[in-house]
Coordinates of C-alpha atoms and ligand atoms in Angstrom, one line a residue:
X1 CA -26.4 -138.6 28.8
X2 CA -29.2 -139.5 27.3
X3 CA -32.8 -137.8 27.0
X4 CA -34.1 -138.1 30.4
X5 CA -37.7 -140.1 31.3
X6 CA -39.0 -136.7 32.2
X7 CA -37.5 -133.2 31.0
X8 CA -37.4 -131.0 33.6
X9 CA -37.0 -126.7 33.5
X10 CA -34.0 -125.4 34.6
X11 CA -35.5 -123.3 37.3
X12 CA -32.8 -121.0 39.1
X13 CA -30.3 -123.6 38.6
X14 CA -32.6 -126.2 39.9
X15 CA -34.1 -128.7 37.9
X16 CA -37.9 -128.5 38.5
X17 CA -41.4 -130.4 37.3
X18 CA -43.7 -128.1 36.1
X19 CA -45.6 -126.6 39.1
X20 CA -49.3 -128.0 38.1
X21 CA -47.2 -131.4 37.7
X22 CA -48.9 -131.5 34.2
X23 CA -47.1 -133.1 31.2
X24 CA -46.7 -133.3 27.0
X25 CA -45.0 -136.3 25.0
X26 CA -41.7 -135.5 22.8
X27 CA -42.3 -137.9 19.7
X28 CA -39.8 -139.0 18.2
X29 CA -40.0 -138.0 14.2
X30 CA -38.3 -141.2 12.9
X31 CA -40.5 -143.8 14.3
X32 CA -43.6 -142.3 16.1
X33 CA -42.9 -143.6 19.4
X34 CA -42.4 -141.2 22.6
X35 CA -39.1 -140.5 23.5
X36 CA -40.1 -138.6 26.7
X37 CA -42.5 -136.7 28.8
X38 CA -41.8 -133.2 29.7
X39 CA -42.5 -130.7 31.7
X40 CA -46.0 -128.8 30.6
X41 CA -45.0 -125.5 31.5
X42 CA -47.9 -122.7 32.8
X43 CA -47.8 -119.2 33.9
X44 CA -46.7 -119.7 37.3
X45 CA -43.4 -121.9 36.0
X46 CA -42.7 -118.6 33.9
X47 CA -43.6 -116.8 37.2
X48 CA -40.4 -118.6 38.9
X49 CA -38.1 -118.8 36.2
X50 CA -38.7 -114.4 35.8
X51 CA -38.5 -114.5 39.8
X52 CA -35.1 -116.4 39.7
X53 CA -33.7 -114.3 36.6
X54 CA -34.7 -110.6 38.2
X55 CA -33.1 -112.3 41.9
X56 CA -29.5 -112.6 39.3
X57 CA -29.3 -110.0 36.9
X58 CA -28.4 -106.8 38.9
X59 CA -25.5 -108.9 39.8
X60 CA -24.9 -110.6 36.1
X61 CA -25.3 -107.4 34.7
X62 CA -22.8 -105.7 37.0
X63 CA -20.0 -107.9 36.4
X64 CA -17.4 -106.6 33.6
X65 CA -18.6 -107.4 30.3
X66 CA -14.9 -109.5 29.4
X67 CA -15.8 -111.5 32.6
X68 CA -19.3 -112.1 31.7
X69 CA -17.7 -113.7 28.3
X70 CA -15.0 -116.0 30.3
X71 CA -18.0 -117.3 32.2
X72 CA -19.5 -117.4 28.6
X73 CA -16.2 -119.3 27.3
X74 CA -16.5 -121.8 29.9
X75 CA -20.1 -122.9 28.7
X76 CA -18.3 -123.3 25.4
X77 CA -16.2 -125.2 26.4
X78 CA -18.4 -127.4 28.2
X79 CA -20.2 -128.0 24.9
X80 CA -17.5 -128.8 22.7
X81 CA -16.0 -131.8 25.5
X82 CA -19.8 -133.1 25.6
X83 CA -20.3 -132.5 21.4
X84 CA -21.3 -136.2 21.0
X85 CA -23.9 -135.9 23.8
X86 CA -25.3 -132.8 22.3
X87 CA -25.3 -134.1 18.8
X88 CA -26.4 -137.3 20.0
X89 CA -29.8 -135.3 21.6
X90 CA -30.2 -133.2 18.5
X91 CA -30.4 -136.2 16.3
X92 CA -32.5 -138.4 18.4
X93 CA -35.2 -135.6 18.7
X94 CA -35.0 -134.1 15.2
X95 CA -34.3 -137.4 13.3
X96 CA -31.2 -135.9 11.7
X97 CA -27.8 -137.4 11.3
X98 CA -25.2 -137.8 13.8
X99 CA -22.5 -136.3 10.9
X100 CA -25.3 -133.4 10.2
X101 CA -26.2 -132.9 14.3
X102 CA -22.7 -132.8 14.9
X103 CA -21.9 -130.0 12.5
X104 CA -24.9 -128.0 14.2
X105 CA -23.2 -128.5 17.4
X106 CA -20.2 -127.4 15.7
X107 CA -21.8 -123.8 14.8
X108 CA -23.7 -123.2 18.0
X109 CA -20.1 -123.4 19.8
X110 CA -18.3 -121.2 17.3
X111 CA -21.6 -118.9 18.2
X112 CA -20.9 -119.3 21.4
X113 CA -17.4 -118.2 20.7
X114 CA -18.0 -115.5 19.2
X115 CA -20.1 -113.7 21.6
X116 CA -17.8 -114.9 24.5
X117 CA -15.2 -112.6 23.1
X118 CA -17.8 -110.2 22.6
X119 CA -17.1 -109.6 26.1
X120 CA -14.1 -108.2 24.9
X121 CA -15.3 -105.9 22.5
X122 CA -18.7 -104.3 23.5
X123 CA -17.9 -101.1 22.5
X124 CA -19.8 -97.5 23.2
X125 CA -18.5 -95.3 21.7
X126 CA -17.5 -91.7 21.7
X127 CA -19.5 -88.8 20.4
X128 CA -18.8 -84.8 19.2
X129 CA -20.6 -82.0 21.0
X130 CA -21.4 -78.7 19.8
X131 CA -20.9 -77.5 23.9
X132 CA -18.1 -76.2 24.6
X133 CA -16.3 -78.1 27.9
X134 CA -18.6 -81.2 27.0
X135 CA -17.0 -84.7 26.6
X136 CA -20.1 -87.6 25.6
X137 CA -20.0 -91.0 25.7
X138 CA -22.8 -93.7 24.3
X139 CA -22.4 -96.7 27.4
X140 CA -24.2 -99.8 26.9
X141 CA -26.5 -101.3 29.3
X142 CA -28.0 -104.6 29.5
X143 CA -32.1 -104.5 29.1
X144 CA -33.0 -106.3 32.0
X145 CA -34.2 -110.0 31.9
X146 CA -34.9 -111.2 28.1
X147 CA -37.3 -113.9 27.0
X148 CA -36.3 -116.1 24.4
X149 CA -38.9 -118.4 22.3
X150 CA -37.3 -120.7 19.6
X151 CA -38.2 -122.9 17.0
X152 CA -36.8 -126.5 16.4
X153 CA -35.0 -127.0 13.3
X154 CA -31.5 -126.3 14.5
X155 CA -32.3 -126.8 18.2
X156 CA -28.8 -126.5 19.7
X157 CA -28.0 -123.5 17.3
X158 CA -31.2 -121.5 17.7
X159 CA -30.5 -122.0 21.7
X160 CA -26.8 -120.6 21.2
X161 CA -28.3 -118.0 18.7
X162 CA -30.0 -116.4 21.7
X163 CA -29.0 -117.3 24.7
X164 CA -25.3 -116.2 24.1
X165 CA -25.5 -112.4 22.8
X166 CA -28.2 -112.0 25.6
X167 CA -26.0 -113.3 28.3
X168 CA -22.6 -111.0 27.5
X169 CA -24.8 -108.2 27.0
X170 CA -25.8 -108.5 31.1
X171 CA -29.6 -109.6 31.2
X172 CA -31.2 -112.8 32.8
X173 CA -32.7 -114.8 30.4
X174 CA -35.8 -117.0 30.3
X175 CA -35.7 -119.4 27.2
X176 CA -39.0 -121.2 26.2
X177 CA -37.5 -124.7 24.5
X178 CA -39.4 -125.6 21.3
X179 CA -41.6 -128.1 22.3
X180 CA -40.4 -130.7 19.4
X181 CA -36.8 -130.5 20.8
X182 CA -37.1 -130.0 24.6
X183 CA -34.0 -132.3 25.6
X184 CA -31.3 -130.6 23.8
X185 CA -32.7 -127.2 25.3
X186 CA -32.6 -129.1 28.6
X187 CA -29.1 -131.0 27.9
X188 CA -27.5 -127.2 27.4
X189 CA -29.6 -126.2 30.8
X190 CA -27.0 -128.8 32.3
X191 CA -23.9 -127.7 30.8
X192 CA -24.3 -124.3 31.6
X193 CA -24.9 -125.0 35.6
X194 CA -22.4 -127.3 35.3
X195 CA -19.6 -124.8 33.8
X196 CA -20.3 -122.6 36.3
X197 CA -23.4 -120.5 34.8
X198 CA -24.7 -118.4 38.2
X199 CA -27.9 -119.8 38.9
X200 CA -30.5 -117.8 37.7
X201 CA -29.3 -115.9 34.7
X202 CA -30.3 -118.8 32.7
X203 CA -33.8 -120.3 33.2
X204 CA -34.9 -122.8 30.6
X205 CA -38.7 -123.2 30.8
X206 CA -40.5 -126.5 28.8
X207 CA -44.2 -125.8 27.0
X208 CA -46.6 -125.0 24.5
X209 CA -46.4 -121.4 22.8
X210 CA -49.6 -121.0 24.0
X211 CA -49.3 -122.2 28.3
X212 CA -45.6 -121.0 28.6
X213 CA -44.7 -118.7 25.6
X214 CA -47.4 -116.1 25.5
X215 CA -47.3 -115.2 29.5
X216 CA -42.9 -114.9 29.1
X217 CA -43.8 -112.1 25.8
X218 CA -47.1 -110.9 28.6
X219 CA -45.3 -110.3 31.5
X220 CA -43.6 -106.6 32.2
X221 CA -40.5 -108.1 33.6
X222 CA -39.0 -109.2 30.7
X223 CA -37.6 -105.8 28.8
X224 CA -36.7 -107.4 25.5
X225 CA -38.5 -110.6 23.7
X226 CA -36.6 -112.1 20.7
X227 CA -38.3 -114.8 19.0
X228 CA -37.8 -117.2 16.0
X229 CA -40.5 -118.9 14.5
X230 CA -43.6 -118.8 12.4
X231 CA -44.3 -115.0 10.9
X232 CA -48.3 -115.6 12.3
X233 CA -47.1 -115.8 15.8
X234 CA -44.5 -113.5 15.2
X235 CA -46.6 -111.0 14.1
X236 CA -49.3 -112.0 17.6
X237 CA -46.0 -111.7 19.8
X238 CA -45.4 -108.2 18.3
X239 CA -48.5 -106.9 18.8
X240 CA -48.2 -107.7 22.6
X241 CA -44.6 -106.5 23.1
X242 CA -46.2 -103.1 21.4
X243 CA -48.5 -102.8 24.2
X244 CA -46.1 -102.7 26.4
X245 CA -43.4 -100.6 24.6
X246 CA -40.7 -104.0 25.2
X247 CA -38.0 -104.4 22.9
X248 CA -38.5 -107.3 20.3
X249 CA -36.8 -109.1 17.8
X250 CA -38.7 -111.0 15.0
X251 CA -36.7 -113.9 12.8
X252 CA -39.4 -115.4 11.0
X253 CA -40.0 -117.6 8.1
X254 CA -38.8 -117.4 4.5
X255 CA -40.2 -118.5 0.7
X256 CA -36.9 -118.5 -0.8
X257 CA -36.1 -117.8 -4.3
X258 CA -33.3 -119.3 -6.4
X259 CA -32.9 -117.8 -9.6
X260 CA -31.1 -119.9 -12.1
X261 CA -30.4 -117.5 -15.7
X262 CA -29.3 -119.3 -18.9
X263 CA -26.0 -118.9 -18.5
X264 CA -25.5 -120.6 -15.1
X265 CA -23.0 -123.1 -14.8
X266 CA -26.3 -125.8 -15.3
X267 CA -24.4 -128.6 -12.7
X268 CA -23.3 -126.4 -10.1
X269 CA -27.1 -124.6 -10.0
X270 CA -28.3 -128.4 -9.8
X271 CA -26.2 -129.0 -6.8
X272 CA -27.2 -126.1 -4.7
X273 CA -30.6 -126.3 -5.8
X274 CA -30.8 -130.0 -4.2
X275 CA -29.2 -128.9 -1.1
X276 CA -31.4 -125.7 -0.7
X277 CA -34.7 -127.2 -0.6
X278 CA -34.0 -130.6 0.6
X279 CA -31.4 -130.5 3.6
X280 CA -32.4 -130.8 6.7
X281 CA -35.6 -131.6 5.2
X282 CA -36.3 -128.3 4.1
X283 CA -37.1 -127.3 7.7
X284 CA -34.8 -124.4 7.2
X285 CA -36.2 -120.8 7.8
X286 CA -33.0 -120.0 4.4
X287 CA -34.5 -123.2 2.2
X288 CA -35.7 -122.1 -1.2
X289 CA -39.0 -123.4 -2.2
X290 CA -39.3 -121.3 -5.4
X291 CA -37.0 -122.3 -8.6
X292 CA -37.5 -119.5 -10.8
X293 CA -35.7 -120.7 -14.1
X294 CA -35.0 -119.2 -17.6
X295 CA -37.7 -120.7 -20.8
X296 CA -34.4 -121.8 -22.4
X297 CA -32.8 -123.6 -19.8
X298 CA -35.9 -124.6 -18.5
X299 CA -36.4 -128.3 -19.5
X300 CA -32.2 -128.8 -19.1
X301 CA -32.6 -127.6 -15.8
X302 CA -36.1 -129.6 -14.7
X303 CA -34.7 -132.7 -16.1
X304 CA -31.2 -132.7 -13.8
X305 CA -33.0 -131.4 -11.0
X306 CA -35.4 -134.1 -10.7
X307 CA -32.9 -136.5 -11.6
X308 CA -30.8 -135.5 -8.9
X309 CA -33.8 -135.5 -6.5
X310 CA -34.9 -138.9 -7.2
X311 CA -31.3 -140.3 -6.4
X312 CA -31.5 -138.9 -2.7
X313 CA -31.7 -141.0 0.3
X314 CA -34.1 -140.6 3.1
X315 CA -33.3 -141.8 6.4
X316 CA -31.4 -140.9 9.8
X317 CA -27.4 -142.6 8.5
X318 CA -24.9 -140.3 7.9
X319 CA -24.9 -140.8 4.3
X320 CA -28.7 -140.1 3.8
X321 CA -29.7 -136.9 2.5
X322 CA -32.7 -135.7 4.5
X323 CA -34.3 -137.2 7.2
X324 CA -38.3 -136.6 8.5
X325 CA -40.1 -133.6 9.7
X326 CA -40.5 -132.4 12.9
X327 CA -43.6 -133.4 13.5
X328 CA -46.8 -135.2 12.4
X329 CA -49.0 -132.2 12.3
X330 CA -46.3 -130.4 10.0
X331 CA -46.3 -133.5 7.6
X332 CA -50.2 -133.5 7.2
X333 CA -49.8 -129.3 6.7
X334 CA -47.5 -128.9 3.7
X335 CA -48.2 -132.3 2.3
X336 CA -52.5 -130.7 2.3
X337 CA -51.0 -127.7 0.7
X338 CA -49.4 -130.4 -2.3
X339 CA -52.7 -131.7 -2.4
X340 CA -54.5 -128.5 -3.1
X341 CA -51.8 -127.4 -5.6
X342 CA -52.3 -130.8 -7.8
X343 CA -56.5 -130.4 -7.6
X344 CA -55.7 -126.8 -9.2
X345 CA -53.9 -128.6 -12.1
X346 CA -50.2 -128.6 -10.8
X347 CA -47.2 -131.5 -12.3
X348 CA -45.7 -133.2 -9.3
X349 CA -42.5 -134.5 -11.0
X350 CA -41.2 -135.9 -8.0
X351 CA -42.3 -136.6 -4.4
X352 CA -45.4 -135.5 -3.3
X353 CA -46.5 -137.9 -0.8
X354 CA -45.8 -139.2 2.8
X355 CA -42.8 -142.4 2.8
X356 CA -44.5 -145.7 3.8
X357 CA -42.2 -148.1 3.3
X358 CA -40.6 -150.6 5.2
X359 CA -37.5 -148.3 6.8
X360 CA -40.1 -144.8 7.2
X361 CA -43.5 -146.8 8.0
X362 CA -43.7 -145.1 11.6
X363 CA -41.9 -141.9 11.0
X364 CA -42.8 -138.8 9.6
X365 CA -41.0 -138.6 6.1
X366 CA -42.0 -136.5 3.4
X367 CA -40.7 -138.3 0.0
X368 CA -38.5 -134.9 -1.5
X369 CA -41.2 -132.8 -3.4
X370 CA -41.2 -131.0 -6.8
X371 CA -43.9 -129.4 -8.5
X372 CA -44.5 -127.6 -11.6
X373 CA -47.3 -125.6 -13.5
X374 CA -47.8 -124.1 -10.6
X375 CA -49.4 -120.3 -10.5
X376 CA -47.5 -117.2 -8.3
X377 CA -50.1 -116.1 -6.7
X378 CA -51.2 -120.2 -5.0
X379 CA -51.1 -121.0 -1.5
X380 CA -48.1 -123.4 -2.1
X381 CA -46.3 -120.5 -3.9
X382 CA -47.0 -118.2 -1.0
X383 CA -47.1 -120.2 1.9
X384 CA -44.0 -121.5 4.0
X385 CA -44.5 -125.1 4.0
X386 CA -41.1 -125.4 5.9
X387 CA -40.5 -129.1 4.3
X388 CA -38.5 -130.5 1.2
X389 CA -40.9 -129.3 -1.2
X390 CA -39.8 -127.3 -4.0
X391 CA -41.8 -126.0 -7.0
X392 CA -40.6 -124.9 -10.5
X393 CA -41.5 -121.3 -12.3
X394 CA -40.5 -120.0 -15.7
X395 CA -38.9 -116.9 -16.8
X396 CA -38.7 -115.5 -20.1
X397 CA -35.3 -113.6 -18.8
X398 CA -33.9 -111.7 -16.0
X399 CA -36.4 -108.2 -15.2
X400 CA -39.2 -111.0 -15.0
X401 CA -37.5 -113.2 -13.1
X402 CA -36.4 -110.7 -10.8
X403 CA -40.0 -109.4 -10.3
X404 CA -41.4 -113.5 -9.7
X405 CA -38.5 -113.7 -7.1
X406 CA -40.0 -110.2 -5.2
X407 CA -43.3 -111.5 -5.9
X408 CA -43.7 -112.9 -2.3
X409 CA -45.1 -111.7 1.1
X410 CA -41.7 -112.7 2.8
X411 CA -37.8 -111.4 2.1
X412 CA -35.5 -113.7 3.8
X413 CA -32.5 -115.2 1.5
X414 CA -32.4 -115.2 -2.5
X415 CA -29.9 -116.8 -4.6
X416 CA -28.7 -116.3 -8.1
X417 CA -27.0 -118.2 -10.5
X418 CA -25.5 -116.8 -13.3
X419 CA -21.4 -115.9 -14.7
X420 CA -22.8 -112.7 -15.8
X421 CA -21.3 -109.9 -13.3
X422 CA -24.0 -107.3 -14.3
X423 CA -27.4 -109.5 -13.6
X424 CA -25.3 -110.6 -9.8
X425 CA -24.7 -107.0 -9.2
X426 CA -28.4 -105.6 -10.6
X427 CA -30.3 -109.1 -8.1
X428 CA -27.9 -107.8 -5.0
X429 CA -29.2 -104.3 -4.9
X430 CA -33.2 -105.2 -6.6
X431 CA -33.8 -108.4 -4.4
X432 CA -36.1 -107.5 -1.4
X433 CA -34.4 -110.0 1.2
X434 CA -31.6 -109.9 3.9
X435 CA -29.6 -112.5 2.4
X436 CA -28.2 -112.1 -1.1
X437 CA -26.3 -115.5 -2.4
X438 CA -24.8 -115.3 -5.7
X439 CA -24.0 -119.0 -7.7
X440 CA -24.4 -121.0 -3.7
X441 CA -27.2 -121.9 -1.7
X442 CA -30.1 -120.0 -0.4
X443 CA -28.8 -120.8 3.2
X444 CA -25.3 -120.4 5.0
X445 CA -24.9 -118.1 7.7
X446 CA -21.8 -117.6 10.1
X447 CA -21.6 -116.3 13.9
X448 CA -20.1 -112.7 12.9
X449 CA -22.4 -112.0 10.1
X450 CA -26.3 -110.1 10.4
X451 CA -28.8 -112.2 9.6
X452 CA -32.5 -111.4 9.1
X453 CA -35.4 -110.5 6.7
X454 CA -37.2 -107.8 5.1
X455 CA -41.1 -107.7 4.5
X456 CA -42.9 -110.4 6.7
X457 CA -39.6 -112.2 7.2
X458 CA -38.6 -110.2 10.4
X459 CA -39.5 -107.0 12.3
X460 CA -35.6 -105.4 10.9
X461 CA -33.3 -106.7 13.8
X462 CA -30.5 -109.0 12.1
X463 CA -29.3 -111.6 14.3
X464 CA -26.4 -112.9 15.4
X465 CA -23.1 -110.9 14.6
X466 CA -22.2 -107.8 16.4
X467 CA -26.3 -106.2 15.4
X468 CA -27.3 -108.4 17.6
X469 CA -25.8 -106.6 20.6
X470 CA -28.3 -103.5 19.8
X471 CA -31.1 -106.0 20.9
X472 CA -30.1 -107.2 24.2
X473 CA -28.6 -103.7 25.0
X474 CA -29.8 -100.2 25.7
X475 CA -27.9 -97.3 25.0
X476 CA -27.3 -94.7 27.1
X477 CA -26.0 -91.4 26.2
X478 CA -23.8 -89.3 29.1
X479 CA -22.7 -85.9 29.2
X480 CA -19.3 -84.9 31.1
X481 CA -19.4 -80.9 31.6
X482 CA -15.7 -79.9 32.9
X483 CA -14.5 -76.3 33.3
X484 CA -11.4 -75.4 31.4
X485 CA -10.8 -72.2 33.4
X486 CA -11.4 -74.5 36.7
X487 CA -7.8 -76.1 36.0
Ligands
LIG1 P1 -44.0 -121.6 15.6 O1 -44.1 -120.1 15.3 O2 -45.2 -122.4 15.6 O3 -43.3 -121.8 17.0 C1 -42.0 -121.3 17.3 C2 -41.9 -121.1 18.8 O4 -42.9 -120.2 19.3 C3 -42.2 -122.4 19.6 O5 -41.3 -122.5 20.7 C4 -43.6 -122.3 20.1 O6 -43.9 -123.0 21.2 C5 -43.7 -120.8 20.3 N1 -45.0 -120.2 20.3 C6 -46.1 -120.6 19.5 N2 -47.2 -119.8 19.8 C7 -46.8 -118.9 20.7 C8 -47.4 -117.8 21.3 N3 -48.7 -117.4 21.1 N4 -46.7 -117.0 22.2 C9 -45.4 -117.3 22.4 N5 -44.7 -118.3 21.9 C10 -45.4 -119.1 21.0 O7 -42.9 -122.0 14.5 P2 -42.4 -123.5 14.2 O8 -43.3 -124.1 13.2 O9 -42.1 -124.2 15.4 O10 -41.0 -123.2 13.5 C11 -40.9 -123.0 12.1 C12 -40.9 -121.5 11.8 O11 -39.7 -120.9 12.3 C13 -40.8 -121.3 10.3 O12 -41.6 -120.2 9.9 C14 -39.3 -120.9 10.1 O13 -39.1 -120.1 8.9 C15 -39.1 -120.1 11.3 N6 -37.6 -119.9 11.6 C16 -37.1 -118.7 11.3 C17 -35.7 -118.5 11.5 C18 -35.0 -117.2 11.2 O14 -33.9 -117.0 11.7 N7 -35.7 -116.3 10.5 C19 -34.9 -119.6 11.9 C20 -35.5 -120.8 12.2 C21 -36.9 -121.0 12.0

């Protein structure tokens, strides 16, 4: 199945126009020309998708949790026997690979996996009292009906990120599609109804942030609001939730640092570097856009690097490297920011400009960036430019490159290399981030395992794993008073 003329919502099981009948153009990223028109959500579209989702959670929620994750299985399921069809949707609309779109499928079913068998597994637990006669339990609940709002890098896995642990904990969900990738949000709209998804505890609404993503976080219906995306809006869709004392979960954005100390094994540093700031074009919230490397293996370092980075191929085959960027207005941001950063006086070694050549002329391809000379405390050093752009700092050894690393508004992943143990023990504990790699990539996270940030990288929720289920669930604490001497 391929995208559709016109993506529809998923409305109570039913797909539906957007009620004004108004619409918005997908483009597609490789070659500039519109894949699709879609449904221009509003406020009233929201209205019936939060109508439909409080009409089916009392009756979601009520079901046994291990059921809820069978139901869950079968939507699994359904994914991996249409994988080519997904991966098919997420490369046409992202301008990925099939081999690199297939993998994401991949991960969004083992996701979905995962928290299917939560079902099996959502523990309370039991707790001590200092009454005598008491016996207390901690149950958990579902919140209610949860709005989701995603971003489009990994479309099918930022959809299974969300939708899954909010649907075994019990609540409806409403989830606003990134409006770059609004087929593959719709495509897993159909395989849910069609593996037998009750209507209604999954709405999928199309739209802008602005038209259909601020009245989902505004409206009183929805309990809990878990969002990935930029840390501006997160920080706008947090200051709404905390007017209305609702639950809400921040994943936001990342300037990624990846330390390399002079005695790193040089080639293996090299080849994570590459594939930290330059797969999937960089448009990874986990990409590291600041090298932070050692005076002496400085120019060793620099020199593979860019060698390395020259050699990769851009384009949409399975044996390119990177393919575009989401979107036009994203190119023009981060390659602006470039700009700027050269007028102050920084080396672009590699890169630096938009692809115009014959096989890129109509697509939005950013030629993979690297920059030197370039100070801390600059906009490109600071900023999330979320694209392959990558710029190189010195260090005169570890304490300062440890500080340049913290040196940053955001705390999402940070990466090491080094053989010695002590320096990968002291960057674990000092690093101010969520994600700690040590001689890998800045980036890799599996279904089981919390992810998240510190500092403007995240409000301190971790999803996915089993932390994840605090979000979408509320606990709830209950005393059993029995009378020994009533026996
Ligand atoms: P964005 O913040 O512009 O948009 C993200 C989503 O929010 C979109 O669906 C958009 O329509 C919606 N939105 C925008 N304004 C809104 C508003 N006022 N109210 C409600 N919804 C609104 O982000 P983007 O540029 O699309 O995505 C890239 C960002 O996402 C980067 O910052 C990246 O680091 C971040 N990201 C974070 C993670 C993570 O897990 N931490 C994962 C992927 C992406």
């Amino acid at each position: 199945m391929s995208i559709p003329h016109m993506v529809p919502n998923w409305i109570g099981g039913v797909e539906q126009p957007a009620i004004l009948g108004k619409l918005f153009d997908k483009i597609s990223p490789t070659d500039g020309r519109v894949l699709s028109r879609c449904a221009a959500s509003t406020a009233q579209d929201v209205d019936a998708a939060l109508c439909a989702a409080e009409a089916a959670q009392p009756a979601w929620g009520a079901l046994p949790a291990v059921r809820r994750g069978m139901i869950l299985h079968e939507v699994v399921l359904g994914m991996r026997s249409r994988r080519d069809e997904l991966a098919e949707m997420v490369a046409l609309e992202t301008g990925k690979s099939r081999k690199e779109a297939l993998g994401e499928v991949d991960g969004a079913a083992a996701l979905g996996l995962f928290y299917a068998s939560e079902g099996q597994r959502l523990y309370g637990k039991t707790c001590t009292s200092a009454v005598d006669g008491r016996t207390t339990l901690m149950l958990r609940q579902p919140v209610g009906v949860a709005g989701l709002i995603i971003a489009a890098n990994t479309p099918i896995a930022n959809v299974a990120w969300k939708v899954f642990p909010a649907l075994v904990c019990g609540n409806a969900a409403v989830l606003k599609a990134a409006e770059d990738t609004p087929g593959t949000a719709w495509l897993f709209g159909h395989i849910a109804h069609q593996t037998g998804l009750p209507a209604g505890v999954l709405s999928i609404v199309q739209g802008t942030g602005l038209e259909a993503g601020a009245p989902l976080v505004a409206d009183a219906r929805v309990g809990v609001v878990s969002f990935t995306g930029s840390t501006a809006v997160g920080r706008s869709i947090s200051e709404v939730c905390a007017g209305r004392l609702a639950k809400v979960s921040l994943e936001l954005g990342g300037k990624n640092p990846f330390v390399v100390c002079d005695d790193a094994d040089l080639e293996r540093a090299v080849s994570f570097a590459v594939l930290s700031a330059f797969s999937n074009a960089g448009q990874r919230c986990a990409s590291a856009s600041r090298f932070i490397v050692f005076d002496s293996v400085y120019e060793e370092f620099r020199s593979r690097f860019v060698e390395r980075t020259r050699d990769l191929k851009v384009g949409t085959a399975d044996n390119d490297d990177l393919g575009p960027v989401i979107n036009e207005r994203q190119l023009h941001s981060m390659l602006a920011t470039v700009d700027e950063a050269r007028l102050m006086g920084a080396v672009v070694l590699e890169g630096g400009h938009r692809m115009t050549g014959p096989a890129h002329a109509q697509g939005f391809y950013v030629a993979p960036t690297i920059l030197e000379d370039v100070d801390p405390q600059w906009t490109i050093s600071r900023k999330e430019l979320f694209g392959p752009i990558a710029c190189l700092y010195r260090a005169p050894g570890f304490e300062a490159a440890l500080a340049l690393a913290n040196d940053s508004p955001y705390g999402l992943t940070a990466c090491i290399h080094t053989r010695d143990m002590n320096r990968a023990i002291r960057f674990m504990h000092a690093m101010q981030a969520g994600v700690v790699s040590i001689n890998g990539a800045t980036y890799g996270s599996e279904p089981h395992m919390p992810f998240g940030g510190f500092k403007d990288s995240g409000n301190g929720t971790r999803e996915p794993g089993t932390e994840a289920i605090n979000i979408y669930s509320e606990l709830k604490n209950v005393f059993i008073h029995a009378d020994p001497t009533q026996v």
